[in-house]
Structure formats: structure tokens, C-alpha cells
Short mmCIF file of C-alpha atoms in Angstrom, two decimals:
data_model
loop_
_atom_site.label_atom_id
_atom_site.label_comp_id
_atom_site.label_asym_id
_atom_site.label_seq_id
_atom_site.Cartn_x
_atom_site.Cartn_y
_atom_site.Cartn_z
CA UNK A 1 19.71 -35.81 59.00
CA UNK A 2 19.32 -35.04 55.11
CA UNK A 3 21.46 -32.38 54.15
CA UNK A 4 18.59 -30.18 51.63
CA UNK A 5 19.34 -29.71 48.28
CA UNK A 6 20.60 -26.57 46.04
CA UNK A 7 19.47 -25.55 43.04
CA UNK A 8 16.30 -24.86 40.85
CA UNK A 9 13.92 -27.52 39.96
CA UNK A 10 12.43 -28.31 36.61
CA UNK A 11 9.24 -26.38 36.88
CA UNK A 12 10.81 -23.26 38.03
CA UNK A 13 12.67 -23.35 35.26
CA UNK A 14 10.18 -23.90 33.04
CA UNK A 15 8.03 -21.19 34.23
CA UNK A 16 11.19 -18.53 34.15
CA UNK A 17 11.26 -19.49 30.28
CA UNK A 18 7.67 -18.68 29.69
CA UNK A 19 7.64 -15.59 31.25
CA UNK A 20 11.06 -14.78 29.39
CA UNK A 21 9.15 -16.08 25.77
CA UNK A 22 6.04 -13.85 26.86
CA UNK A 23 8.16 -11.19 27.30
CA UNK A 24 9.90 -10.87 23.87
CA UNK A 25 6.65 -11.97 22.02
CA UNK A 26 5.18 -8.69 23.09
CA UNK A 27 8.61 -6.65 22.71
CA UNK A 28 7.81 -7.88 18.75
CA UNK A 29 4.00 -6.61 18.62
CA UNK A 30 5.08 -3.46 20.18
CA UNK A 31 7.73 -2.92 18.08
CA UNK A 32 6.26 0.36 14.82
CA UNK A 33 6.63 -0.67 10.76
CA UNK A 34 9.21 0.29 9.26
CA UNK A 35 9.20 2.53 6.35
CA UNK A 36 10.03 0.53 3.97
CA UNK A 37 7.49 -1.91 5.14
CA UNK A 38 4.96 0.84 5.44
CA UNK A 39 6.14 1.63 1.71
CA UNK A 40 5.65 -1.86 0.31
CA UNK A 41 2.36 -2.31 2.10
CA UNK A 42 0.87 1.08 0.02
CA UNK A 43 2.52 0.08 -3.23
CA UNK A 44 1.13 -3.58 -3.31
CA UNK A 45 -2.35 -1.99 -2.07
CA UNK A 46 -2.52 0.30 -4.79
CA UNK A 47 -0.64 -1.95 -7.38
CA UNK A 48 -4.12 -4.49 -6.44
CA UNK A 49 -6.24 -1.59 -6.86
CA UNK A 50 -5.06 -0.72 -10.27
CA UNK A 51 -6.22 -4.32 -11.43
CA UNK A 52 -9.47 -4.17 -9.93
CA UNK A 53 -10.01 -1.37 -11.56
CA UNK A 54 -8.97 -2.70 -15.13
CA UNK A 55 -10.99 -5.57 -14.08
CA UNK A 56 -13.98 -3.63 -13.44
CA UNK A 57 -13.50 -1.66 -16.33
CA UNK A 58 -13.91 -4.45 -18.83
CA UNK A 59 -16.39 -6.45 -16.93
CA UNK A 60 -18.55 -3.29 -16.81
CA UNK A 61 -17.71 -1.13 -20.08
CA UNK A 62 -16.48 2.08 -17.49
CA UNK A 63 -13.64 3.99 -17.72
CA UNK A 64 -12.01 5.03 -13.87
CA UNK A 65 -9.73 7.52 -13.19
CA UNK A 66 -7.25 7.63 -10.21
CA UNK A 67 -6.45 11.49 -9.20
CA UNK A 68 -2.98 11.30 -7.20
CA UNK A 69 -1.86 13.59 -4.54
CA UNK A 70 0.97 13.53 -2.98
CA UNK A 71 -0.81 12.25 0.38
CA UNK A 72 -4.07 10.57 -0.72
CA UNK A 73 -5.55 9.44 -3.87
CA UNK A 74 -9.16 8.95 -5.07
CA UNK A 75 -10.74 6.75 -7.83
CA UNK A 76 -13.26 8.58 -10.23
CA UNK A 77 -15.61 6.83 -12.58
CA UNK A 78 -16.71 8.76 -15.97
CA UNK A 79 -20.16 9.32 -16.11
CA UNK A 80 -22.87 9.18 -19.05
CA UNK A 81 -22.24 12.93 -19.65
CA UNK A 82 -18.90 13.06 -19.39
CA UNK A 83 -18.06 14.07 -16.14
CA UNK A 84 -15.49 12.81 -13.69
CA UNK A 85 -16.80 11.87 -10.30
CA UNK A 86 -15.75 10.35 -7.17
CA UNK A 87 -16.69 6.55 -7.31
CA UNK A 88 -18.63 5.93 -4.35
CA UNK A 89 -17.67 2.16 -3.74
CA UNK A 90 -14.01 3.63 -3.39
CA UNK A 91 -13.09 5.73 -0.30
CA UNK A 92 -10.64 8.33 -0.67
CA UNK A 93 -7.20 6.69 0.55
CA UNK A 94 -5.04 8.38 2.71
CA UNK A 95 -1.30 7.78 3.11
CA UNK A 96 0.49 7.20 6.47
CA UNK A 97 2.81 8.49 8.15
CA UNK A 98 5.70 10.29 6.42
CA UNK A 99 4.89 8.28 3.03
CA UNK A 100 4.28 10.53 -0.45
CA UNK A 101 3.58 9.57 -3.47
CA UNK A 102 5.33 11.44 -7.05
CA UNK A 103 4.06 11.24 -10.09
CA UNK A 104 6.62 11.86 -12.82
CA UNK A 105 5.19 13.76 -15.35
CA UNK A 106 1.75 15.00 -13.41
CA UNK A 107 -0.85 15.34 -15.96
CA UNK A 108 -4.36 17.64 -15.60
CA UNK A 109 -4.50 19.72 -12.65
CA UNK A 110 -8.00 20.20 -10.75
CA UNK A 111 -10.52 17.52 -10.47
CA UNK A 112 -9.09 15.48 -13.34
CA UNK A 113 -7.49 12.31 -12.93
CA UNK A 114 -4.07 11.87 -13.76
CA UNK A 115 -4.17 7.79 -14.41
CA UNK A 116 -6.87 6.73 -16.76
CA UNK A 117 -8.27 3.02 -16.53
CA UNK A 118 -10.54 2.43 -19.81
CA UNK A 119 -12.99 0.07 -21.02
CA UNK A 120 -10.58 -1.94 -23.67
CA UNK A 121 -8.27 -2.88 -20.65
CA UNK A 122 -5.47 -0.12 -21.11
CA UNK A 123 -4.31 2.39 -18.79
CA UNK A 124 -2.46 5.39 -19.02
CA UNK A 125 1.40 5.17 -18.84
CA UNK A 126 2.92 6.05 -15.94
CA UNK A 127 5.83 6.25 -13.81
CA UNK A 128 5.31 6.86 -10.17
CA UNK A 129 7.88 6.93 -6.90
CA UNK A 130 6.61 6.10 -3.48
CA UNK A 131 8.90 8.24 -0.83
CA UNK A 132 9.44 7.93 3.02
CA UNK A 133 10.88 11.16 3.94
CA UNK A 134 11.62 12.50 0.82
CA UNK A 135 13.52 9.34 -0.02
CA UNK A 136 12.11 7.25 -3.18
CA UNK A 137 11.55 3.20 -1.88
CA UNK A 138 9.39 1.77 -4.32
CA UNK A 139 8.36 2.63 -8.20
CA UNK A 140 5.09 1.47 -9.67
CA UNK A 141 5.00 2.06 -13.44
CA UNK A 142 3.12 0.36 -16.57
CA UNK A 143 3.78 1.24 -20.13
CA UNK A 144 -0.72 1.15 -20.28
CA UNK A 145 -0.78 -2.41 -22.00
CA UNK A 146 1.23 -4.30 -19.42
CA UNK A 147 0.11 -5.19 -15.56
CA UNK A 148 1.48 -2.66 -13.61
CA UNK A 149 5.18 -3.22 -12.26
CA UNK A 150 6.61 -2.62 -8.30
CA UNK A 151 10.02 -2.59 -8.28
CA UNK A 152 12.61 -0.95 -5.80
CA UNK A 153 14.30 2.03 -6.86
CA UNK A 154 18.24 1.86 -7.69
#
């Protein structure tokens, strides 16, 4: 009589190393963003948004406005009579999580926006931190001629 034999066979194995692949492939979508990657995902968004908005400018002879808080910001357009209103192809942008933006040297208080974006492709200077629990990750700053910079704080 044939003695049976021990051990797995190929397709049990096979099958253990799927489920085992499955497995860890989900433990990495479950897995939350970092900070800092929550950080660098704002700057670059509103780094992009910046050039549209010079882009914009000089394609359509307007002059934008950004109005920073430390949670959200808005863009504002300027309108025939002078006025600074909310631009309605630009939702209000909120920030998430624990993420807070700092403007260093805040400009015009109320409904005035602290970053100007004009016609003849300059901006306002501007030197601005982007913190994760109180802790500056990322800078964004332009000297108004030049695109605007991201660069990790020291």
C-alpha cells in the first residue's frame, strides 16, 4: 500500500500568498496621509493656483486677489468699480485637518485680499509658512516677478 504524502501542494501555496498580498494591499489603502504629505499636497495645490491666476490675469486684463486665513482662503476678482468680490468660478478652499496657513507680514484686514495677482503678470511679494500642528513644513514665497517658490523650511 502507498504510504500518502506530507506536505502542501503548489496551489495551496499559491492561494496562501494571494490572500497574504490581498491582505497588505489593503493594510496600505487604509493606512491616513501623513502631515507632511497632507502639507505638500495644499502647497503644490495652491502654488498651481497662483499661476492660473497670473495666467488668467493676463489672458483676460483682471486683477485677482487671494484673501488668506489661517484655515481657508478665497480668490477675489476686482470689479469695474473697484470693488473686491468673491470670484465665482473659485470655491472658497478649506484646509484639512490640523494644517494652517501664516502669512508673514499680513496685509489689509476685512474683505481685502492680502496677495494681489494683476494684469501685467506680477504679484504681490510674499512669504507664507504652511504648519501641521503649529509646526512650519513647507514655505511658498515669490519676490512678485518670479513664479512662486515651495521649498521646505530649515
Amino acid at each position: 500500500m502507498r504510504k500518502p504524502m506530507a506536505g502542501f501542494t503548489l496551489l495551496e501555496l499559491l492561494v496562501v500568498m494571494v490572500i497574504i498580498g490581498l491582505l497588505a494591499g489593503m493594510v496600505g489603502l487604509v493606512q491616513s496621509d501623513s502631515g507632511g504629505q497632507k502639507a505638500r499636497r495644499e502647497a503644490e495645490r495652491l502654488q498651481n493656483l497662483i499661476g492660473l491666476l497670473r495666467e488668467d490675469a493676463v489672458l483676460n486684463n483682471l486683477n485677482h486677489g487671494l484673501r488668506l486665513e489661517p484655515d481657508h482662503y478665497t480668490v477675489l476678482s476686482l470689479d469695474r468699480g473697484g470693488q473686491w468680490l468673491a470670484d465665482k468660478r473659485f470655491k472658497e478652499h478649506r484646509l484639512p485637518g490640523e494644517l494652517r496657513l501664516n502669512l508673514k507680514d499680513p496685509r489689509p484686514q476685512g474683505k481685502e485680499p492680502q496677495l494681489w495677482v494683476l494684469a501685467n503678470d506680477q504679484i504681490s511679494p510674499f512669504s507664507l509658512l504652511l504648519e501641521y500642528r503649529q509646526q512650519p513644513l513647507l514655505s511658498l514665497s515669490s519676490d512678485g516677478v518670479e513664479e512662486v517658490r515651495l521649498a521646505p523650511v530649515q
